[in-house]
XYZ file of C-alpha atoms in Angstrom:
335
model
C 352.609 -31.879 156.667
C 355.193 -32.478 158.968
C 356.519 -29.723 160.977
C 360.101 -28.450 162.479
C 360.420 -26.387 165.424
C 362.756 -23.220 163.897
C 365.963 -21.867 165.690
C 365.919 -22.027 169.103
C 362.534 -20.613 169.567
C 359.652 -22.614 170.648
C 358.192 -22.090 167.044
C 356.967 -25.029 165.031
C 355.942 -24.315 161.504
C 354.609 -25.526 158.782
C 357.576 -27.698 156.705
C 355.878 -26.776 153.295
C 355.187 -22.929 154.650
C 352.593 -20.536 152.456
C 354.412 -17.640 150.908
C 352.051 -14.629 149.797
C 354.577 -12.886 147.431
C 353.152 -12.966 144.289
C 349.677 -12.679 145.971
C 350.176 -9.317 146.788
C 350.535 -8.843 142.522
C 352.481 -5.970 142.350
C 355.566 -7.636 139.957
C 353.704 -10.448 139.566
C 351.091 -9.513 136.805
C 348.235 -8.822 139.211
C 346.444 -11.197 141.243
C 343.181 -12.052 141.648
C 341.763 -11.041 144.940
C 339.620 -13.852 146.352
C 341.708 -17.212 144.326
C 344.182 -15.513 146.861
C 342.499 -15.576 149.607
C 340.819 -19.074 148.788
C 344.721 -20.701 148.254
C 345.620 -19.683 151.729
C 342.224 -21.298 153.220
C 343.019 -24.258 150.769
C 346.791 -24.251 152.660
C 345.526 -24.289 155.663
C 343.034 -26.351 155.425
C 345.586 -28.853 154.642
C 348.322 -29.240 156.907
C 350.699 -25.997 156.019
C 349.737 -23.324 158.825
C 352.527 -21.367 158.179
C 351.937 -18.208 156.060
C 355.082 -15.476 155.377
C 354.359 -12.401 153.932
C 355.298 -8.908 153.854
C 354.566 -5.218 153.943
C 355.975 -4.550 150.816
C 354.366 -7.519 148.492
C 351.572 -5.059 146.995
C 352.004 -1.958 149.225
C 350.269 -4.190 151.825
C 348.204 -6.182 150.011
C 349.110 -9.306 150.744
C 349.204 -8.665 154.172
C 345.374 -7.940 153.867
C 344.069 -10.925 151.701
C 345.904 -13.162 155.033
C 344.256 -11.339 157.387
C 340.916 -11.696 155.816
C 342.035 -14.911 154.509
C 342.163 -16.146 158.404
C 339.314 -14.668 160.251
C 337.312 -16.775 161.442
C 339.788 -19.093 161.826
C 341.536 -20.332 164.759
C 344.077 -18.381 165.789
C 347.039 -20.586 168.212
C 346.734 -22.860 165.223
C 348.588 -20.418 162.605
C 351.900 -19.233 162.984
C 351.801 -15.857 160.468
C 355.753 -14.246 159.294
C 355.875 -10.802 157.874
C 358.638 -8.831 157.781
C 359.950 -4.784 158.163
C 362.247 -2.806 156.539
C 361.847 -2.237 153.083
C 358.951 1.485 152.602
C 357.962 2.607 149.476
C 355.477 5.157 150.991
C 357.830 8.626 151.771
C 357.247 7.745 155.571
C 360.922 7.462 155.884
C 361.616 10.916 155.247
C 364.723 10.223 152.642
C 366.569 8.243 155.897
C 367.486 4.973 154.371
C 369.830 3.375 152.056
C 367.930 3.915 148.399
C 367.101 0.287 146.987
C 365.633 0.406 143.776
C 362.630 2.753 142.071
C 359.338 0.342 142.134
C 356.280 1.515 140.583
C 352.563 1.332 141.378
C 349.965 2.591 139.372
C 352.404 3.707 136.696
C 354.032 5.630 139.654
C 357.470 5.857 139.725
C 358.070 4.771 143.605
C 361.726 4.753 145.306
C 362.144 2.075 148.017
C 364.962 1.447 150.275
C 366.494 -0.477 152.973
C 365.388 1.920 156.376
C 365.369 -0.422 160.070
C 365.809 2.035 162.620
C 363.721 1.707 166.079
C 360.993 3.763 164.898
C 360.470 2.484 161.767
C 360.864 -1.455 163.016
C 357.699 -0.164 165.641
C 355.611 1.388 162.963
C 355.774 -1.308 160.454
C 354.634 -3.465 163.065
C 351.905 -1.262 164.474
C 351.053 -1.961 160.748
C 351.723 -5.165 159.751
C 349.230 -6.612 162.795
C 346.433 -3.787 161.551
C 346.897 -5.175 158.201
C 346.706 -8.795 159.658
C 343.682 -8.356 161.393
C 346.227 -10.332 164.579
C 347.501 -8.688 168.032
C 350.749 -10.987 167.050
C 353.556 -11.402 164.846
C 354.526 -15.129 164.891
C 357.521 -13.964 163.915
C 358.591 -11.109 162.758
C 362.056 -10.762 160.402
C 364.452 -8.006 159.117
C 363.773 -7.712 154.716
C 367.074 -6.851 154.064
C 369.909 -5.824 155.272
C 369.974 -1.848 156.062
C 373.373 -0.361 155.989
C 372.376 3.040 157.265
C 371.168 1.728 160.634
C 373.398 0.427 163.109
C 372.207 -3.711 163.684
C 372.173 -3.454 167.419
C 369.541 -0.433 166.753
C 367.223 -3.155 164.638
C 367.723 -5.966 167.103
C 367.293 -3.951 170.398
C 363.270 -2.914 168.104
C 362.674 -6.644 167.998
C 364.165 -7.048 171.743
C 361.804 -4.733 172.882
C 358.477 -6.250 170.966
C 359.137 -9.610 172.289
C 359.052 -8.640 175.342
C 355.584 -6.699 175.322
C 354.000 -9.892 173.548
C 353.986 -8.207 170.122
C 356.317 -10.866 168.612
C 356.684 -13.922 170.011
C 360.593 -14.221 167.672
C 362.156 -12.247 165.587
C 364.141 -13.278 162.629
C 366.361 -11.968 159.378
C 366.213 -12.428 155.722
C 369.030 -11.682 153.427
C 371.873 -12.311 155.893
C 375.619 -13.278 155.247
C 377.582 -15.570 158.281
C 379.314 -11.731 159.760
C 376.000 -9.759 160.179
C 374.164 -13.528 161.802
C 377.086 -12.811 164.507
C 376.825 -9.484 164.578
C 373.310 -9.720 165.350
C 373.735 -11.934 167.633
C 375.965 -9.502 170.320
C 372.516 -7.926 170.869
C 370.101 -10.625 170.091
C 370.536 -14.184 168.318
C 367.820 -13.936 165.392
C 365.777 -17.349 165.087
C 366.018 -17.616 161.562
C 367.491 -16.480 158.287
C 365.706 -16.816 154.982
C 367.343 -17.239 152.228
C 367.184 -18.016 148.517
C 368.327 -21.491 148.625
C 367.629 -23.249 145.145
C 368.352 -26.831 142.428
C 370.128 -23.424 140.261
C 371.416 -21.499 143.784
C 373.095 -23.627 146.328
C 375.774 -20.974 147.411
C 374.691 -20.551 150.900
C 375.680 -25.043 151.383
C 379.472 -23.160 151.443
C 379.238 -21.280 154.709
C 375.434 -20.032 155.966
C 374.196 -23.432 156.743
C 377.394 -25.052 158.539
C 377.396 -21.577 161.127
C 372.772 -22.261 161.083
C 373.419 -25.911 162.131
C 376.193 -24.820 164.835
C 374.667 -22.009 166.369
C 370.771 -24.055 165.533
C 370.095 -21.038 163.899
C 366.437 -21.696 161.226
C 366.873 -21.269 157.636
C 363.421 -20.243 155.877
C 364.315 -21.142 151.837
C 362.771 -19.144 149.286
C 362.303 -19.517 145.295
C 362.783 -23.269 145.888
C 361.245 -22.880 142.631
C 363.262 -19.821 141.074
C 359.914 -18.322 140.155
C 357.970 -21.348 139.077
C 360.812 -21.760 136.881
C 361.477 -25.194 137.668
C 357.483 -25.976 137.358
C 358.724 -26.883 134.129
C 355.353 -24.423 132.559
C 357.544 -21.537 131.654
C 359.167 -23.923 128.598
C 355.642 -25.236 127.692
C 353.796 -21.944 128.068
C 355.561 -19.545 127.908
C 353.425 -16.221 128.571
C 353.927 -14.090 131.053
C 352.893 -10.404 131.527
C 354.077 -7.584 130.231
C 354.827 -5.867 134.219
C 355.933 -10.003 135.702
C 359.564 -9.518 136.534
C 360.163 -12.710 135.827
C 361.057 -11.777 132.037
C 364.100 -10.704 133.663
C 364.459 -12.835 136.294
C 364.906 -15.661 134.049
C 367.408 -14.490 131.890
C 369.914 -15.273 134.181
C 369.589 -19.108 134.140
C 370.994 -20.994 131.290
C 367.748 -22.083 130.601
C 369.228 -24.689 127.806
C 370.135 -26.083 130.924
C 367.285 -25.449 133.331
C 365.263 -27.354 130.411
C 367.945 -30.084 129.945
C 367.170 -30.440 134.432
C 363.886 -30.900 134.210
C 363.265 -33.798 131.877
C 365.884 -35.465 133.076
C 363.681 -35.589 136.515
C 360.607 -35.991 135.044
C 360.981 -39.929 135.003
C 361.075 -39.221 138.217
C 357.999 -37.675 139.146
C 356.874 -39.923 136.870
C 356.310 -42.801 138.850
C 355.784 -41.147 141.552
C 352.445 -40.127 140.350
C 353.981 -36.152 141.193
C 354.518 -33.642 139.395
C 358.515 -31.531 139.043
C 356.994 -28.655 141.492
C 356.113 -31.487 143.726
C 359.349 -33.544 143.144
C 361.490 -30.281 143.690
C 359.844 -28.808 146.372
C 359.923 -32.070 149.262
C 364.170 -32.309 147.608
C 364.918 -28.684 148.912
C 363.011 -29.696 152.605
C 365.434 -31.975 152.942
C 368.695 -30.778 152.222
C 370.395 -30.467 155.432
C 369.750 -26.922 157.315
C 367.054 -26.012 155.994
C 364.292 -25.943 158.068
C 361.169 -24.738 156.067
C 360.070 -24.046 152.275
C 358.740 -21.130 151.141
C 356.443 -21.767 147.870
C 353.439 -19.805 146.553
C 350.011 -20.715 145.508
C 347.619 -18.178 143.067
C 344.763 -20.476 143.993
C 343.338 -23.363 145.702
C 344.849 -26.035 143.904
C 348.472 -24.530 143.382
C 348.070 -24.676 147.234
C 347.377 -28.160 148.044
C 349.398 -29.553 145.182
C 352.470 -28.097 147.959
C 350.457 -29.485 150.353
C 350.717 -32.845 148.929
C 354.659 -32.372 147.908
C 355.078 -33.615 151.998
C 353.939 -36.893 150.837
C 356.507 -37.912 148.408
C 359.925 -40.534 150.065
C 363.043 -39.510 148.441
C 365.249 -43.009 149.770
C 369.243 -41.772 149.069
C 369.821 -43.571 145.700
C 367.187 -41.520 144.802
C 369.243 -37.794 145.811
C 371.621 -38.235 144.858
C 370.884 -39.699 141.457
C 369.581 -35.790 141.362
C 373.025 -34.170 143.534
C 374.108 -36.424 139.633
C 372.114 -34.101 137.512
C 372.448 -30.694 139.350
C 376.153 -31.032 139.279
C 376.109 -29.342 135.944
C 374.632 -26.628 136.476
C 376.435 -23.768 137.504
C 374.677 -21.964 140.002
C 373.245 -18.889 140.735
C 372.518 -16.173 142.582
C 371.116 -12.199 142.896
C 368.823 -9.808 144.571
C 365.755 -11.433 145.867
C 362.648 -10.152 146.327
């Protein structure tokens, strides 16, 4: 495993970071608790020291499972990344910006973007409790909230840093203008954004800005929620409540299938899976600090970690870029 310093902080994160969205179960067709815990522990055992989660993932379940998984571990060797700013329990009293309607236990649950100072502090305390820790390594705004001044949110994060409850503050899904506005109060250490072979829109503006300002980029959905593993084309079976049934429709699936078929020989030569090749390619792109990779069980977690064993020479990288040139880039809302 390799480790990189995040932005202008002293945080060293594993280049492959364990993404804990799916283990929350919600929107992913459920989960298996022990498998999820085993996946996190397998990641830790194989050099993945950083775990990214959020209160919204499973309405608190993902954070709770992460907390259970790290019990008894050396906390100083683990970096916990979580978020705030998506409220689903009604505690915002209608304040904030309505995002969408989620479903919990068959009931419709309105989700709001809400990043007021009061809410940032409240959510942080709840996350600390669920994670079973007294500090968070990186706390990130989950989505921009148009109803709250950016300065107010950044001031709250600055206060949490002063109190020692978080080591660093970041944002998610920000564009360059929003990063510039935030930096007037508190420079974000990082920006967590969607980036994959099928969605490279950040390369135009965000990556150059990040490189210029030493802002970390945390890439999520590098495998487009499993689509780029190739399994979807061989095992076309998703639970009825799995959000990917709709998510995958944004892509030209025939072109994606052709792309994966074109990359299979390279993966086989390297005794690797397509998922490992996709992950390793993503880690090598300019401006990308770390890449999130989800795992539902220990075997998947180990495979993610072993992706870093792959070497891609300049000719191989160029070959992949040529194969990607015919694909239309997509940009869509992600969680």
